[in-house]
């Protein structure tokens, strides 16, 4: 990507190649700022704080207790990256993205990733997983997203106030 004289990355202002995709690219990113313990299936950010890391041309995503709302319709690329540790009993972890079109009354799974033990030292293991999806937000007042994690045994999803460890990224790629 080309850069401006101040070495700031340039973000493309339009999207090409997709039927009906027009508009500015905007982005927002949120991260867990403290570790979150998962023992079954949990909404990431429901029991620990989330902080907005960066914003693009406008703030178009809001969140409360791990539930994300949109202020603008459009096509979004939604990503979750998770850094975790687990005890010796955990064999796998899953990540989910769920979407609601009725203000969070009902959710539908729109993306899932499952990963097994990756690196283990003694009785503790470490893993990193990610998943992403494209979502057409047609009604910003009722569309919601939540990110969930599940583990076969006790796990911790890493948070940090200074570094992205477990984080969510929203890119608005078109209208």
CSV table of C-alpha atoms in Angstrom, one decimal:
chain,number,residue,atom,x,y,z
A,1,UNK,CA,0.0,0.0,0.0
A,2,UNK,CA,1.2,3.5,-0.7
A,3,UNK,CA,1.8,5.8,2.2
A,4,UNK,CA,1.3,9.5,2.8
A,5,UNK,CA,4.3,11.7,3.7
A,6,UNK,CA,3.5,11.2,7.4
A,7,UNK,CA,3.9,7.4,7.0
A,8,UNK,CA,0.2,6.8,7.7
A,9,UNK,CA,-1.2,3.8,5.9
A,10,UNK,CA,-3.6,4.7,3.1
A,11,UNK,CA,-7.0,3.0,3.3
A,12,UNK,CA,-8.8,2.5,0.0
A,13,UNK,CA,-11.8,4.8,-0.3
A,14,UNK,CA,-13.9,2.6,-2.5
A,15,UNK,CA,-14.4,-1.1,-3.1
A,16,UNK,CA,-14.2,-2.6,-6.5
A,17,UNK,CA,-15.0,-6.1,-7.9
A,18,UNK,CA,-18.2,-6.7,-5.9
A,19,UNK,CA,-21.6,-6.3,-7.5
A,20,UNK,CA,-23.3,-3.3,-5.8
A,21,UNK,CA,-20.5,-2.6,-3.4
A,22,UNK,CA,-19.8,1.1,-3.2
A,23,UNK,CA,-18.9,3.5,-0.4
A,24,UNK,CA,-16.1,4.4,1.9
A,25,UNK,CA,-14.1,1.9,3.9
A,26,UNK,CA,-14.2,2.3,7.6
A,27,UNK,CA,-12.9,0.2,10.4
A,28,UNK,CA,-13.1,-0.2,14.2
A,29,UNK,CA,-11.3,-2.6,16.4
A,30,UNK,CA,-12.0,-3.7,20.0
A,31,UNK,CA,-9.9,-5.9,22.4
A,32,UNK,CA,-10.3,-7.7,25.7
A,33,UNK,CA,-8.4,-5.6,28.2
A,34,UNK,CA,-8.3,-8.4,30.8
A,35,UNK,CA,-8.2,-12.2,30.7
A,36,UNK,CA,-11.6,-13.9,30.4
A,37,UNK,CA,-12.2,-17.3,31.8
A,38,UNK,CA,-14.3,-19.7,29.7
A,39,UNK,CA,-15.6,-22.9,31.2
A,40,UNK,CA,-18.4,-23.8,28.8
A,41,UNK,CA,-19.7,-21.4,26.1
A,42,UNK,CA,-19.5,-17.7,26.9
A,43,UNK,CA,-19.9,-14.3,25.1
A,44,UNK,CA,-16.5,-12.8,24.8
A,45,UNK,CA,-16.5,-9.4,26.6
A,46,UNK,CA,-19.6,-10.2,28.7
A,47,UNK,CA,-17.5,-10.8,31.8
A,48,UNK,CA,-14.5,-8.6,31.2
A,49,UNK,CA,-13.9,-5.2,29.7
A,50,UNK,CA,-13.6,-4.5,26.0
A,51,UNK,CA,-11.9,-1.3,24.8
A,52,UNK,CA,-12.0,0.3,21.4
A,53,UNK,CA,-8.5,0.2,20.0
A,54,UNK,CA,-8.9,2.2,16.8
A,55,UNK,CA,-11.5,3.8,14.7
A,56,UNK,CA,-11.7,4.7,11.0
A,57,UNK,CA,-13.5,7.6,9.4
A,58,UNK,CA,-16.4,7.4,11.8
A,59,UNK,CA,-17.6,5.4,14.8
A,60,UNK,CA,-20.1,2.9,13.3
A,61,UNK,CA,-20.0,0.1,15.9
A,62,UNK,CA,-21.0,0.3,19.5
A,63,UNK,CA,-20.8,-2.4,22.1
A,64,UNK,CA,-22.2,-3.2,25.5
A,65,UNK,CA,-21.3,-6.4,27.5
A,66,UNK,CA,-19.9,-8.1,24.4
A,67,UNK,CA,-23.0,-7.3,22.2
A,68,UNK,CA,-22.1,-5.2,19.1
A,69,UNK,CA,-24.5,-2.8,17.4
A,70,UNK,CA,-24.2,-1.0,14.1
A,71,UNK,CA,-25.0,2.6,13.4
A,72,UNK,CA,-24.7,2.3,9.6
A,73,UNK,CA,-26.0,-0.2,7.1
A,74,UNK,CA,-23.5,-1.8,4.6
A,75,UNK,CA,-21.4,-4.8,3.9
A,76,UNK,CA,-19.0,-5.6,6.8
A,77,UNK,CA,-16.0,-7.9,7.0
A,78,UNK,CA,-16.0,-9.1,10.7
A,79,UNK,CA,-13.0,-10.8,12.2
A,80,UNK,CA,-12.2,-12.4,15.6
A,81,UNK,CA,-8.7,-13.3,16.7
A,82,UNK,CA,-8.3,-15.1,20.0
A,83,UNK,CA,-5.2,-15.9,22.1
A,84,UNK,CA,-5.8,-18.4,24.8
A,85,UNK,CA,-4.4,-20.7,27.4
A,86,UNK,CA,-6.0,-23.9,28.8
A,87,UNK,CA,-5.4,-26.5,31.4
A,88,UNK,CA,-4.3,-30.0,30.6
A,89,UNK,CA,-7.9,-31.3,30.3
A,90,UNK,CA,-8.8,-29.1,27.4
A,91,UNK,CA,-8.7,-30.9,24.1
A,92,UNK,CA,-10.3,-28.2,21.9
A,93,UNK,CA,-11.7,-24.7,21.7
A,94,UNK,CA,-14.3,-23.1,19.4
A,95,UNK,CA,-15.0,-19.6,18.3
A,96,UNK,CA,-18.3,-18.4,17.0
A,97,UNK,CA,-19.8,-15.3,15.4
A,98,UNK,CA,-23.5,-15.0,15.9
A,99,UNK,CA,-25.9,-12.4,14.2
A,100,UNK,CA,-29.3,-11.2,15.2
A,101,UNK,CA,-31.7,-9.2,13.1
A,102,UNK,CA,-34.2,-8.6,15.9
A,103,UNK,CA,-32.2,-6.5,18.4
A,104,UNK,CA,-30.7,-9.6,20.1
A,105,UNK,CA,-33.8,-11.6,20.8
A,106,UNK,CA,-32.7,-14.5,18.6
A,107,UNK,CA,-29.2,-15.2,17.2
A,108,UNK,CA,-28.0,-17.3,14.3
A,109,UNK,CA,-24.5,-18.7,14.0
A,110,UNK,CA,-22.8,-17.3,10.9
A,111,UNK,CA,-19.2,-18.4,11.5
A,112,UNK,CA,-17.4,-21.1,13.5
A,113,UNK,CA,-13.8,-22.2,14.0
A,114,UNK,CA,-12.6,-25.2,16.0
A,115,UNK,CA,-9.0,-25.8,16.9
A,116,UNK,CA,-7.2,-28.3,19.0
A,117,UNK,CA,-4.2,-28.2,21.2
A,118,UNK,CA,-1.3,-26.4,19.6
A,119,UNK,CA,1.5,-25.9,22.0
A,120,UNK,CA,1.8,-27.4,25.5
A,121,UNK,CA,4.2,-26.8,28.3
A,122,UNK,CA,3.6,-29.1,31.3
A,123,UNK,CA,0.1,-28.8,32.5
A,124,UNK,CA,-0.8,-25.7,30.5
A,125,UNK,CA,-1.3,-25.3,26.7
A,126,UNK,CA,-1.6,-22.3,24.5
A,127,UNK,CA,-3.5,-21.7,21.3
A,128,UNK,CA,-4.6,-19.0,18.9
A,129,UNK,CA,-7.6,-19.1,16.7
A,130,UNK,CA,-9.3,-16.8,14.2
A,131,UNK,CA,-12.4,-16.6,12.0
A,132,UNK,CA,-14.1,-14.1,9.8
A,133,UNK,CA,-17.3,-13.6,7.9
A,134,UNK,CA,-19.0,-11.1,5.6
A,135,UNK,CA,-22.3,-9.7,6.7
A,136,UNK,CA,-24.8,-7.5,5.0
A,137,UNK,CA,-26.3,-5.1,7.6
A,138,UNK,CA,-29.6,-4.0,6.1
A,139,UNK,CA,-31.2,-2.6,9.3
A,140,UNK,CA,-28.7,-0.9,11.6
A,141,UNK,CA,-31.3,-0.3,14.4
A,142,UNK,CA,-31.9,-4.1,14.9
A,143,UNK,CA,-28.7,-5.9,13.7
A,144,UNK,CA,-26.5,-7.2,16.5
A,145,UNK,CA,-23.3,-9.3,16.6
A,146,UNK,CA,-21.8,-11.4,19.4
A,147,UNK,CA,-18.6,-13.3,19.6
A,148,UNK,CA,-18.6,-16.5,21.6
A,149,UNK,CA,-15.9,-19.0,22.8
A,150,UNK,CA,-16.4,-22.5,24.0
A,151,UNK,CA,-13.8,-24.9,25.4
A,152,UNK,CA,-13.8,-28.6,26.3
A,153,UNK,CA,-12.4,-27.6,29.7
A,154,UNK,CA,-11.3,-24.5,31.6
A,155,UNK,CA,-9.6,-21.9,29.4
A,156,UNK,CA,-8.5,-18.3,29.5
A,157,UNK,CA,-8.8,-15.9,26.6
A,158,UNK,CA,-6.0,-13.4,26.9
A,159,UNK,CA,-6.6,-9.7,27.3
A,160,UNK,CA,-4.3,-6.7,27.4
A,161,UNK,CA,-4.7,-3.0,27.6
A,162,UNK,CA,-1.7,-2.4,25.4
A,163,UNK,CA,-1.4,-5.3,22.9
A,164,UNK,CA,-4.0,-7.0,20.7
A,165,UNK,CA,-4.3,-10.6,22.1
A,166,UNK,CA,-8.1,-11.3,21.8
A,167,UNK,CA,-9.6,-8.8,19.5
A,168,UNK,CA,-12.5,-8.1,17.1
A,169,UNK,CA,-12.2,-6.1,13.9
A,170,UNK,CA,-15.0,-4.6,11.8
A,171,UNK,CA,-14.4,-3.3,8.3
A,172,UNK,CA,-17.2,-1.6,6.4
A,173,UNK,CA,-16.3,-2.5,2.8
A,174,UNK,CA,-19.3,-1.2,1.0
A,175,UNK,CA,-22.9,0.0,1.2
